[in-house]
Amino acid sequence: MSTREQVLGRIRRALADVPHGETPDDVPVNRDYLRMHGERSAEETAELLAENLADYRAIVHRTTTAELPGRIAALLAGRGAGRIVVPAGLPPEWLAAAEGVELVTDTAALTHRELDAVDSVVTGCAVAIAETGTIVLDASPDQGRRRITLVPDHHICVVRVPAQVVDSVAEGLERLDPARPLTWISGPSATSDIELDRVEGVHGPRTLEVVLIHE
Amino acid sequence: MSGGTYLGMPAFPEAASESTQNKQLRANLTHATHTIRDKRAKAVAELADWPQLRAAGAAIKNRTLRHLDHYLEQVEAAVEAAGGHVHWAADADEANRIVIDLVRMTGETEVVKVKSMATQEIGLNEALGEAGIRAYETDLAELIVQLGDDLPSHILVPAIHRNRSEIRDIFAKEMGNWGRPAPDGLTDRPAELADAARLHLREKFLRAKVGVSGANFMVAETGTLVVVESEGNGRMCLTLPETLISVVGIEKVVPTWQDLEVFLQLLPRSSTAERMNPYTSMWTGTTDEDGPQTFHLVLIDNGRTDTLADTVGRQALRCIRCSACLNVCPVYERAGGHAYGSPYPGPIGAILTPQLRGTQSKLDASLPYASSLCGACYEVCPVAIDIPEVLVHLRERVVQGGEVTLRGSRTTIKPAKGHAAERAAMRAARWALDHPAALRGGQRLAARTRRLHPKRLPGPGKAWTETREVPAVPAESFRDWWQRTRGKETK
Ligand code: SF4
């Protein structure tokens, strides 16, 4: 007998008390919890997103579509970023104003070490969740492979407001496709492993800047 | 440098008395548990529907457990359809053998690891070490534990028993033996220590070809695995290597994608007291040109089906490893994590370990007594595990023996009466109750524990209850009751 059969057999014997014919749906799950917490206008939801992102030490900027290229250029210049990795499908106009930077396009051929020598990464996102201050990346063409938002030390993530903003975790999950690789990001990485002192920035990008563009 | 081992640990009371005398450990623990406890209460209070979420979390897990075979077959099919490979392991040895073989197939001799309780439980690092494969722990706390040749003491902050200057010394002394040495002149500032870890581990992440992880959840309908973390070492291990091996307990499955809306609210708030933890990774099989191109899921039983066979004890399998129960436990606060002799410390360890391993050893028989039954653990548990109920149930099993399932077979175990196990258990009970902090807790919730009093008193009071049922319950606290009955017996 294979281990698989053995384990499944043990489970079936262990569940001898479960009436024959009971289906999973016969076990009630009451979903009377809230779908979202509180009532908000779209503007208030964006405000809450900004607040919660900032509360977990992301740096939040708000701008318009027209002013976005200038804003991104200024953020990169402010850090003295010279090499920028960008996903293949990033709208080219986002970086139109960035001068004197070398753009490295995300490809499968890019090695981990090459990526480690990059200063910043600029991406879009799939959805942003206001109640938890979370942005979610799903590796779409404007976000790229998971590793490009992990290895560089500085991540600029652009969120379209209100189109990409939802209130709650439940609404966020509904918009996401589980078949895609997903990364949920709520502030830069952190640890409290040393005497519970919170230290921001361990392995991921130590600086996370979220740019909310109001369309 | 394979790290410590739990084998041959003394029974709970001896280990607990030892750690109680360690002032540094006690101070660290008190600070830690109280800090997290207060923060958690605030994070939970933000959600008006916490009780409903908690009930839903418990119900979803019950649904899963009652139809576990169905959901495991479903998750297996979904993972394989998405390009992953699924392996089954009946026990720790088999799981270790599978992982060793999978690593060998890659031709590699080192792996990077993200913190996982399941791999600690099966002693994977030691097994890999014996097979000539070096496993690098990458979670900051696990790194501290591994470099210090030590054992974790808390689920969430495993190095909580170490203070900053100890950590500095460990880094300065040991990092060089494992890879990139600590920078010269390293101080004990936490930010500097974290930075040293970043540099030390970056080397390993960039060259790693094999990653090993656990998972917080597996979604049956989609085959998605979920890892919740803070530091980014998880993302590194899950995305940079060519091969990913995830070792996951069979109870980690949840039925649907939608179910995550419950657990992704319960877990971060209950665990790190955050609205959301910094990073959560979700992946389904493999994705072309993004992340590992080979993915293995190793499903482990290792005592879980034995636990499932016990209709009272099975609720322990609902646990989502948030560690909230540790932080409110007066006995844990005194005894420290190591006294529990397994990777699962605190109240959850007291009910899970004796079920996963059985109650034959002195240590495992003493664990159900490592509690004052104050009930605080039940109150904070985000999936409403009635830990005191299971503790009492297991005490009865230790003392009275009876039918249990051990490695899949029905077995009748003998009562521990008169055996070394019983003496260890009694000392554990006495230890737990002799400590003022434990007693305060005991008093606070005395009314609640009333229904939990065993019909026949295990331990020292047993002879006394031989002739009468335990009173149908007096309005006295467990503490008073215990002291009175024990007083009679020990005079
Ligand atoms: S038993 Fe409950 S409180 Fe304790 S770790 Fe598990 S889920 Fe958390």
mmCIF file of C-alpha atoms in Angstrom, chain B residues 5-6 9-12 14-16 18-19 22 25 29 145 149-154 157-162 332 335-346 357 363 367:
data_model
loop_
_atom_site.group_PDB
_atom_site.id
_atom_site.type_symbol
_atom_site.label_atom_id
_atom_site.label_comp_id
_atom_site.label_asym_id
_atom_site.label_seq_id
_atom_site.Cartn_x
_atom_site.Cartn_y
_atom_site.Cartn_z
ATOM 1 C CA THR B 5 17.573 18.588 19.613
ATOM 2 C CA TYR B 6 14.533 17.825 21.685
ATOM 3 C CA MET B 9 14.637 16.480 27.185
ATOM 4 C CA PRO B 10 13.731 16.291 30.850
ATOM 5 C CA ALA B 11 10.041 16.219 31.753
ATOM 6 C CA PHE B 12 8.264 19.553 31.974
ATOM 7 C CA GLU B 14 12.446 19.765 35.749
ATOM 8 C CA ALA B 15 12.950 21.817 32.612
ATOM 9 C CA ALA B 16 10.552 24.446 33.882
ATOM 10 C CA GLU B 18 15.545 25.224 35.478
ATOM 11 C CA SER B 19 14.327 27.996 33.227
ATOM 12 C CA ASN B 22 17.203 31.892 34.608
ATOM 13 C CA LEU B 25 15.026 34.377 30.220
ATOM 14 C CA LEU B 29 9.703 36.450 28.360
ATOM 15 C CA VAL B 145 18.964 30.087 17.164
ATOM 16 C CA ASP B 149 23.382 26.071 18.391
ATOM 17 C CA ASP B 150 20.193 26.452 20.324
ATOM 18 C CA LEU B 151 16.484 25.623 20.263
ATOM 19 C CA PRO B 152 13.588 27.969 19.495
ATOM 20 C CA SER B 153 11.501 29.000 22.502
ATOM 21 C CA HIS B 154 8.492 30.799 21.043
ATOM 22 C CA VAL B 157 9.779 35.118 18.277
ATOM 23 C CA PRO B 158 11.849 31.947 18.584
ATOM 24 C CA ALA B 159 14.909 33.729 19.969
ATOM 25 C CA ILE B 160 13.003 35.603 22.624
ATOM 26 C CA HIS B 161 15.243 34.042 25.245
ATOM 27 C CA ARG B 162 18.240 35.939 23.830
ATOM 28 C CA TYR B 332 4.555 29.666 29.739
ATOM 29 C CA ALA B 335 8.593 28.166 32.342
ATOM 30 C CA GLY B 336 9.747 29.410 28.947
ATOM 31 C CA GLY B 337 9.390 27.624 25.655
ATOM 32 C CA HIS B 338 12.128 25.048 26.056
ATOM 33 C CA ALA B 339 10.449 23.320 28.962
ATOM 34 C CA TYR B 340 7.764 22.004 26.609
ATOM 35 C CA GLY B 341 10.294 19.811 24.832
ATOM 36 C CA SER B 342 8.983 20.253 21.298
ATOM 37 C CA PRO B 343 8.733 22.990 18.677
ATOM 38 C CA TYR B 344 5.232 23.686 19.999
ATOM 39 C CA PRO B 345 5.515 25.479 23.310
ATOM 40 C CA GLY B 346 2.868 26.915 25.600
ATOM 41 C CA ARG B 357 3.675 11.784 19.931
ATOM 42 C CA LEU B 363 7.882 14.457 29.133
ATOM 43 C CA LEU B 367 2.651 18.209 29.325
#
